[in-house]
């Protein structure tokens, strides 16, 4: 009987897939497998019985990949399982940045006691007017599971889309959409885009890639969206770009003191994959990966070996 320990709440839809060769255990001490979402495992003492770890999500920054690899313990993730949830929030973010919906809602709430709020709103609404996204150009950095869905959804809403991904050749990138414009480099994407969304992992080569030079290469009044990793953006450079008006709005899914101090930043509390459907999908994939490995030795979406 294999024992599975959950470091975070894992969707019961996924846990229900565990067959009679597996049982959940409330302690990590004798676990054969660990299911994890956001818990930080770097300082944990992991048992000698541990045979694999599955992350119910894509990012694995919270898991000691190299240390586990040295022990021969594979780590699995669930790429694409939450892609639709993130895509939908990216679309919502573009609309929030284009129309001052947040400001308008706040105005209504602050004037809730005004008996003539309807008439007052007609006068006040001009300050919340915005633009439309149809006909605008969206730049998508990273054309993986999330990026390709964003491309297709944005085009369906009438946007022109420019994509860049050094891991794909032009033909492969073009297969995502016949009308996708494939940029040869980031400079070309920056120059063409009214909106830019980034969907790449946090690696030594990508951390801080949205720096002062990158921002200076973008269109004046660009909207930048970050639903990937907070470390991809240089906060000091972004704060200056916002203050100077180079960037009209920065929408980020990652709250920290620096972004909370920025003007014209819409900060969301890491809701990208926080839907019931995404949590179910991630849990199901993670459980299937664990069962396949412990029963047959099959490594699916292994990120460290």
PDB file of N, CA and C in Angstrom, residues 198-272:
ATOM      1  N   UNK A 198       3.154  38.444 -20.547  1.00  0.00           N
ATOM      2  CA  UNK A 198       4.334  37.576 -20.491  1.00  0.00           C
ATOM      3  C   UNK A 198       3.975  36.245 -19.848  1.00  0.00           C
ATOM      4  N   UNK A 199       4.426  35.160 -20.471  1.00  0.00           N
ATOM      5  CA  UNK A 199       4.111  33.813 -20.006  1.00  0.00           C
ATOM      6  C   UNK A 199       5.346  32.923 -20.146  1.00  0.00           C
ATOM      7  N   UNK A 200       6.344  33.181 -19.321  1.00  0.00           N
ATOM      8  CA  UNK A 200       7.588  32.406 -19.334  1.00  0.00           C
ATOM      9  C   UNK A 200       7.937  32.028 -17.896  1.00  0.00           C
ATOM     10  N   UNK A 201       8.720  30.960 -17.704  1.00  0.00           N
ATOM     11  CA  UNK A 201       9.132  30.572 -16.350  1.00  0.00           C
ATOM     12  C   UNK A 201      10.207  31.505 -15.809  1.00  0.00           C
ATOM     13  N   UNK A 202      10.380  31.491 -14.498  1.00  0.00           N
ATOM     14  CA  UNK A 202      11.440  32.272 -13.869  1.00  0.00           C
ATOM     15  C   UNK A 202      12.739  31.469 -13.917  1.00  0.00           C
ATOM     16  N   UNK A 203      13.634  31.869 -14.806  1.00  0.00           N
ATOM     17  CA  UNK A 203      14.935  31.227 -14.988  1.00  0.00           C
ATOM     18  C   UNK A 203      16.016  32.292 -14.879  1.00  0.00           C
ATOM     19  N   UNK A 204      17.270  31.900 -14.698  1.00  0.00           N
ATOM     20  CA  UNK A 204      18.323  32.912 -14.672  1.00  0.00           C
ATOM     21  C   UNK A 204      18.302  33.830 -15.896  1.00  0.00           C
ATOM     22  N   UNK A 205      17.877  33.292 -17.036  1.00  0.00           N
ATOM     23  CA  UNK A 205      17.853  34.082 -18.267  1.00  0.00           C
ATOM     24  C   UNK A 205      16.626  34.985 -18.385  1.00  0.00           C
ATOM     25  N   UNK A 206      15.607  34.755 -17.561  1.00  0.00           N
ATOM     26  CA  UNK A 206      14.375  35.547 -17.672  1.00  0.00           C
ATOM     27  C   UNK A 206      14.118  36.456 -16.480  1.00  0.00           C
ATOM     28  N   UNK A 207      14.707  36.158 -15.343  1.00  0.00           N
ATOM     29  CA  UNK A 207      14.490  36.997 -14.156  1.00  0.00           C
ATOM     30  C   UNK A 207      14.986  38.415 -14.438  1.00  0.00           C
ATOM     31  N   UNK A 208      14.119  39.374 -14.224  1.00  0.00           N
ATOM     32  CA  UNK A 208      14.465  40.779 -14.457  1.00  0.00           C
ATOM     33  C   UNK A 208      14.513  41.181 -15.914  1.00  0.00           C
ATOM     34  N   UNK A 209      13.980  40.348 -16.818  1.00  0.00           N
ATOM     35  CA  UNK A 209      14.094  40.650 -18.250  1.00  0.00           C
ATOM     36  C   UNK A 209      13.303  41.904 -18.639  1.00  0.00           C
ATOM     37  N   UNK A 210      12.243  42.213 -17.916  1.00  0.00           N
ATOM     38  CA  UNK A 210      11.497  43.440 -18.179  1.00  0.00           C
ATOM     39  C   UNK A 210      12.138  44.541 -17.338  1.00  0.00           C
ATOM     40  N   UNK A 211      13.225  45.081 -17.882  1.00  0.00           N
ATOM     41  CA  UNK A 211      14.017  46.086 -17.174  1.00  0.00           C
ATOM     42  C   UNK A 211      13.852  47.446 -17.846  1.00  0.00           C
ATOM     43  N   UNK A 212      14.663  48.397 -17.453  1.00  0.00           N
ATOM     44  CA  UNK A 212      14.538  49.757 -17.985  1.00  0.00           C
ATOM     45  C   UNK A 212      14.717  49.791 -19.499  1.00  0.00           C
ATOM     46  N   UNK A 213      15.666  49.007 -20.014  1.00  0.00           N
ATOM     47  CA  UNK A 213      15.909  48.998 -21.459  1.00  0.00           C
ATOM     48  C   UNK A 213      14.723  48.411 -22.207  1.00  0.00           C
ATOM     49  N   UNK A 214      14.164  47.334 -21.675  1.00  0.00           N
ATOM     50  CA  UNK A 214      13.008  46.721 -22.319  1.00  0.00           C
ATOM     51  C   UNK A 214      11.830  47.679 -22.323  1.00  0.00           C
ATOM     52  N   UNK A 215      11.575  48.317 -21.200  1.00  0.00           N
ATOM     53  CA  UNK A 215      10.444  49.248 -21.104  1.00  0.00           C
ATOM     54  C   UNK A 215      10.623  50.436 -22.034  1.00  0.00           C
ATOM     55  N   UNK A 216      11.848  50.906 -22.175  1.00  0.00           N
ATOM     56  CA  UNK A 216      12.114  52.048 -23.059  1.00  0.00           C
ATOM     57  C   UNK A 216      11.843  51.702 -24.522  1.00  0.00           C
ATOM     58  N   UNK A 217      11.924  50.414 -24.855  1.00  0.00           N
ATOM     59  CA  UNK A 217      11.706  49.969 -26.237  1.00  0.00           C
ATOM     60  C   UNK A 217      10.229  49.818 -26.588  1.00  0.00           C
ATOM     61  N   UNK A 218       9.368  49.917 -25.580  1.00  0.00           N
ATOM     62  CA  UNK A 218       7.943  49.717 -25.808  1.00  0.00           C
ATOM     63  C   UNK A 218       7.268  51.004 -26.266  1.00  0.00           C
ATOM     64  N   UNK A 219       6.060  50.860 -26.798  1.00  0.00           N
ATOM     65  CA  UNK A 219       5.264  52.015 -27.198  1.00  0.00           C
ATOM     66  C   UNK A 219       4.937  52.883 -25.990  1.00  0.00           C
ATOM     67  N   UNK A 220       4.819  54.173 -26.203  1.00  0.00           N
ATOM     68  CA  UNK A 220       4.329  55.051 -25.147  1.00  0.00           C
ATOM     69  C   UNK A 220       2.886  54.675 -24.829  1.00  0.00           C
ATOM     70  N   UNK A 221       2.574  54.557 -23.538  1.00  0.00           N
ATOM     71  CA  UNK A 221       1.215  54.222 -23.132  1.00  0.00           C
ATOM     72  C   UNK A 221       0.878  52.746 -23.203  1.00  0.00           C
ATOM     73  N   UNK A 222       1.892  51.901 -23.266  1.00  0.00           N
ATOM     74  CA  UNK A 222       1.661  50.459 -23.321  1.00  0.00           C
ATOM     75  C   UNK A 222       1.024  49.968 -22.017  1.00  0.00           C
ATOM     76  N   UNK A 223       0.263  48.898 -22.097  1.00  0.00           N
ATOM     77  CA  UNK A 223      -0.262  48.199 -20.927  1.00  0.00           C
ATOM     78  C   UNK A 223       0.514  46.897 -20.793  1.00  0.00           C
ATOM     79  N   UNK A 224       1.095  46.664 -19.617  1.00  0.00           N
ATOM     80  CA  UNK A 224       1.900  45.453 -19.415  1.00  0.00           C
ATOM     81  C   UNK A 224       1.211  44.566 -18.393  1.00  0.00           C
ATOM     82  N   UNK A 225       1.084  43.262 -18.742  1.00  0.00           N
ATOM     83  CA  UNK A 225       0.401  42.301 -17.883  1.00  0.00           C
ATOM     84  C   UNK A 225       1.353  41.185 -17.471  1.00  0.00           C
ATOM     85  N   UNK A 226       1.395  40.911 -16.172  1.00  0.00           N
ATOM     86  CA  UNK A 226       2.287  39.873 -15.664  1.00  0.00           C
ATOM     87  C   UNK A 226       1.496  38.891 -14.806  1.00  0.00           C
ATOM     88  N   UNK A 227       1.178  37.744 -15.409  1.00  0.00           N
ATOM     89  CA  UNK A 227       0.515  36.660 -14.691  1.00  0.00           C
ATOM     90  C   UNK A 227       1.418  35.429 -14.658  1.00  0.00           C
ATOM     91  N   UNK A 228       2.727  35.668 -14.735  1.00  0.00           N
ATOM     92  CA  UNK A 228       3.687  34.576 -14.827  1.00  0.00           C
ATOM     93  C   UNK A 228       4.479  34.425 -13.535  1.00  0.00           C
ATOM     94  N   UNK A 229       5.418  35.341 -13.296  1.00  0.00           N
ATOM     95  CA  UNK A 229       6.229  35.360 -12.081  1.00  0.00           C
ATOM     96  C   UNK A 229       6.595  36.807 -11.776  1.00  0.00           C
ATOM     97  N   UNK A 230       6.549  37.186 -10.509  1.00  0.00           N
ATOM     98  CA  UNK A 230       6.850  38.578 -10.164  1.00  0.00           C
ATOM     99  C   UNK A 230       8.286  38.956 -10.481  1.00  0.00           C
ATOM    100  N   UNK A 231       9.202  37.996 -10.398  1.00  0.00           N
ATOM    101  CA  UNK A 231      10.621  38.298 -10.581  1.00  0.00           C
ATOM    102  C   UNK A 231      11.006  38.599 -12.025  1.00  0.00           C
ATOM    103  N   UNK A 232      10.093  38.404 -12.967  1.00  0.00           N
ATOM    104  CA  UNK A 232      10.403  38.708 -14.363  1.00  0.00           C
ATOM    105  C   UNK A 232      10.501  40.209 -14.604  1.00  0.00           C
ATOM    106  N   UNK A 233       9.860  40.994 -13.733  1.00  0.00           N
ATOM    107  CA  UNK A 233       9.787  42.446 -13.914  1.00  0.00           C
ATOM    108  C   UNK A 233      10.657  43.143 -12.879  1.00  0.00           C
ATOM    109  N   UNK A 234      11.480  44.079 -13.345  1.00  0.00           N
ATOM    110  CA  UNK A 234      12.271  44.929 -12.460  1.00  0.00           C
ATOM    111  C   UNK A 234      11.325  45.979 -11.871  1.00  0.00           C
ATOM    112  N   UNK A 235      11.007  45.847 -10.588  1.00  0.00           N
ATOM    113  CA  UNK A 235      10.005  46.720  -9.976  1.00  0.00           C
ATOM    114  C   UNK A 235      10.395  48.191 -10.028  1.00  0.00           C
ATOM    115  N   UNK A 236      11.656  48.493  -9.789  1.00  0.00           N
ATOM    116  CA  UNK A 236      12.084  49.889  -9.806  1.00  0.00           C
ATOM    117  C   UNK A 236      11.927  50.494 -11.199  1.00  0.00           C
ATOM    118  N   UNK A 237      12.288  49.728 -12.215  1.00  0.00           N
ATOM    119  CA  UNK A 237      12.155  50.215 -13.590  1.00  0.00           C
ATOM    120  C   UNK A 237      10.681  50.396 -13.955  1.00  0.00           C
ATOM    121  N   UNK A 238       9.841  49.470 -13.525  1.00  0.00           N
ATOM    122  CA  UNK A 238       8.415  49.587 -13.815  1.00  0.00           C
ATOM    123  C   UNK A 238       7.809  50.801 -13.103  1.00  0.00           C
ATOM    124  N   UNK A 239       8.189  51.028 -11.865  1.00  0.00           N
ATOM    125  CA  UNK A 239       7.666  52.184 -11.128  1.00  0.00           C
ATOM    126  C   UNK A 239       8.003  53.484 -11.844  1.00  0.00           C
ATOM    127  N   UNK A 240       9.227  53.578 -12.346  1.00  0.00           N
ATOM    128  CA  UNK A 240       9.634  54.789 -13.071  1.00  0.00           C
ATOM    129  C   UNK A 240       8.875  54.937 -14.385  1.00  0.00           C
ATOM    130  N   UNK A 241       8.697  53.831 -15.099  1.00  0.00           N
ATOM    131  CA  UNK A 241       7.977  53.861 -16.376  1.00  0.00           C
ATOM    132  C   UNK A 241       6.523  54.286 -16.183  1.00  0.00           C
ATOM    133  N   UNK A 242       5.920  53.845 -15.089  1.00  0.00           N
ATOM    134  CA  UNK A 242       4.556  54.255 -14.775  1.00  0.00           C
ATOM    135  C   UNK A 242       4.506  55.738 -14.419  1.00  0.00           C
ATOM    136  N   UNK A 243       5.458  56.174 -13.609  1.00  0.00           N
ATOM    137  CA  UNK A 243       5.489  57.577 -13.189  1.00  0.00           C
ATOM    138  C   UNK A 243       5.713  58.508 -14.375  1.00  0.00           C
ATOM    139  N   UNK A 244       6.510  58.052 -15.338  1.00  0.00           N
ATOM    140  CA  UNK A 244       6.809  58.861 -16.525  1.00  0.00           C
ATOM    141  C   UNK A 244       5.708  58.789 -17.580  1.00  0.00           C
ATOM    142  N   UNK A 245       4.760  57.874 -17.424  1.00  0.00           N
ATOM    143  CA  UNK A 245       3.703  57.697 -18.415  1.00  0.00           C
ATOM    144  C   UNK A 245       4.089  56.798 -19.570  1.00  0.00           C
ATOM    145  N   UNK A 246       5.298  56.245 -19.530  1.00  0.00           N
ATOM    146  CA  UNK A 246       5.705  55.306 -20.578  1.00  0.00           C
ATOM    147  C   UNK A 246       4.776  54.098 -20.579  1.00  0.00           C
ATOM    148  N   UNK A 247       4.496  53.579 -19.398  1.00  0.00           N
ATOM    149  CA  UNK A 247       3.537  52.498 -19.225  1.00  0.00           C
ATOM    150  C   UNK A 247       2.262  53.095 -18.651  1.00  0.00           C
ATOM    151  N   UNK A 248       1.145  52.877 -19.348  1.00  0.00           N
ATOM    152  CA  UNK A 248      -0.122  53.443 -18.887  1.00  0.00           C
ATOM    153  C   UNK A 248      -0.683  52.673 -17.700  1.00  0.00           C
ATOM    154  N   UNK A 249      -0.477  51.361 -17.712  1.00  0.00           N
ATOM    155  CA  UNK A 249      -1.016  50.524 -16.638  1.00  0.00           C
ATOM    156  C   UNK A 249      -0.188  49.247 -16.540  1.00  0.00           C
ATOM    157  N   UNK A 250       0.108  48.842 -15.311  1.00  0.00           N
ATOM    158  CA  UNK A 250       0.775  47.577 -15.049  1.00  0.00           C
ATOM    159  C   UNK A 250      -0.195  46.709 -14.272  1.00  0.00           C
ATOM    160  N   UNK A 251      -0.570  45.581 -14.864  1.00  0.00           N
ATOM    161  CA  UNK A 251      -1.460  44.644 -14.179  1.00  0.00           C
ATOM    162  C   UNK A 251      -0.615  43.442 -13.767  1.00  0.00           C
ATOM    163  N   UNK A 252      -0.582  43.172 -12.478  1.00  0.00           N
ATOM    164  CA  UNK A 252       0.230  42.069 -11.982  1.00  0.00           C
ATOM    165  C   UNK A 252      -0.570  41.211 -11.017  1.00  0.00           C
ATOM    166  N   UNK A 253      -0.311  39.922 -11.042  1.00  0.00           N
ATOM    167  CA  UNK A 253      -0.979  38.964 -10.173  1.00  0.00           C
ATOM    168  C   UNK A 253      -0.167  38.722  -8.903  1.00  0.00           C
ATOM    169  N   UNK A 254       0.848  39.568  -8.668  1.00  0.00           N
ATOM    170  CA  UNK A 254       1.790  39.324  -7.581  1.00  0.00           C
ATOM    171  C   UNK A 254       1.933  40.568  -6.720  1.00  0.00           C
ATOM    172  N   UNK A 255       1.330  40.536  -5.559  1.00  0.00           N
ATOM    173  CA  UNK A 255       1.388  41.672  -4.643  1.00  0.00           C
ATOM    174  C   UNK A 255       2.696  41.663  -3.862  1.00  0.00           C
ATOM    175  N   UNK A 256       3.352  42.801  -3.813  1.00  0.00           N
ATOM    176  CA  UNK A 256       4.488  43.003  -2.911  1.00  0.00           C
ATOM    177  C   UNK A 256       4.524  44.494  -2.579  1.00  0.00           C
ATOM    178  N   UNK A 257       5.291  44.909  -1.581  1.00  0.00           N
ATOM    179  CA  UNK A 257       5.287  46.328  -1.193  1.00  0.00           C
ATOM    180  C   UNK A 257       5.644  47.266  -2.332  1.00  0.00           C
ATOM    181  N   UNK A 258       6.528  46.840  -3.219  1.00  0.00           N
ATOM    182  CA  UNK A 258       6.951  47.717  -4.315  1.00  0.00           C
ATOM    183  C   UNK A 258       5.814  47.998  -5.282  1.00  0.00           C
ATOM    184  N   UNK A 259       5.091  46.968  -5.686  1.00  0.00           N
ATOM    185  CA  UNK A 259       4.012  47.206  -6.641  1.00  0.00           C
ATOM    186  C   UNK A 259       2.840  47.928  -5.986  1.00  0.00           C
ATOM    187  N   UNK A 260       2.633  47.698  -4.695  1.00  0.00           N
ATOM    188  CA  UNK A 260       1.535  48.387  -4.027  1.00  0.00           C
ATOM    189  C   UNK A 260       1.777  49.886  -3.945  1.00  0.00           C
ATOM    190  N   UNK A 261       3.039  50.298  -4.068  1.00  0.00           N
ATOM    191  CA  UNK A 261       3.362  51.728  -4.022  1.00  0.00           C
ATOM    192  C   UNK A 261       3.320  52.375  -5.404  1.00  0.00           C
ATOM    193  N   UNK A 262       3.105  51.578  -6.446  1.00  0.00           N
ATOM    194  CA  UNK A 262       3.122  52.108  -7.812  1.00  0.00           C
ATOM    195  C   UNK A 262       1.792  52.756  -8.169  1.00  0.00           C
ATOM    196  N   UNK A 263       1.861  53.919  -8.808  1.00  0.00           N
ATOM    197  CA  UNK A 263       0.664  54.510  -9.371  1.00  0.00           C
ATOM    198  C   UNK A 263       0.296  53.790 -10.657  1.00  0.00           C
ATOM    199  N   UNK A 264      -1.001  53.712 -10.955  1.00  0.00           N
ATOM    200  CA  UNK A 264      -1.495  53.071 -12.179  1.00  0.00           C
ATOM    201  C   UNK A 264      -1.119  51.596 -12.273  1.00  0.00           C
ATOM    202  N   UNK A 265      -1.033  50.951 -11.126  1.00  0.00           N
ATOM    203  CA  UNK A 265      -0.834  49.502 -11.111  1.00  0.00           C
ATOM    204  C   UNK A 265      -2.110  48.850 -10.592  1.00  0.00           C
ATOM    205  N   UNK A 266      -2.590  47.842 -11.306  1.00  0.00           N
ATOM    206  CA  UNK A 266      -3.702  47.028 -10.832  1.00  0.00           C
ATOM    207  C   UNK A 266      -3.100  45.739 -10.289  1.00  0.00           C
ATOM    208  N   UNK A 267      -3.231  45.536  -8.985  1.00  0.00           N
ATOM    209  CA  UNK A 267      -2.587  44.399  -8.334  1.00  0.00           C
ATOM    210  C   UNK A 267      -3.654  43.396  -7.906  1.00  0.00           C
ATOM    211  N   UNK A 268      -3.477  42.162  -8.353  1.00  0.00           N
ATOM    212  CA  UNK A 268      -4.428  41.077  -8.099  1.00  0.00           C
ATOM    213  C   UNK A 268      -3.750  40.056  -7.190  1.00  0.00           C
ATOM    214  N   UNK A 269      -4.472  39.489  -6.207  1.00  0.00           N
ATOM    215  CA  UNK A 269      -3.847  38.596  -5.218  1.00  0.00           C
ATOM    216  C   UNK A 269      -3.628  37.167  -5.691  1.00  0.00           C
ATOM    217  N   UNK A 270      -2.825  37.012  -6.748  1.00  0.00           N
ATOM    218  CA  UNK A 270      -2.423  35.701  -7.268  1.00  0.00           C
ATOM    219  C   UNK A 270      -3.630  34.801  -7.539  1.00  0.00           C
ATOM    220  N   UNK A 271      -4.529  35.307  -8.359  1.00  0.00           N
ATOM    221  CA  UNK A 271      -5.750  34.576  -8.687  1.00  0.00           C
ATOM    222  C   UNK A 271      -5.668  33.808  -9.997  1.00  0.00           C
ATOM    223  N   UNK A 272      -4.514  33.859 -10.672  1.00  0.00           N
ATOM    224  CA  UNK A 272      -4.416  33.296 -12.012  1.00  0.00           C
ATOM    225  C   UNK A 272      -4.992  31.904 -12.165  1.00  0.00           C
TER     226      UNK A 272
END
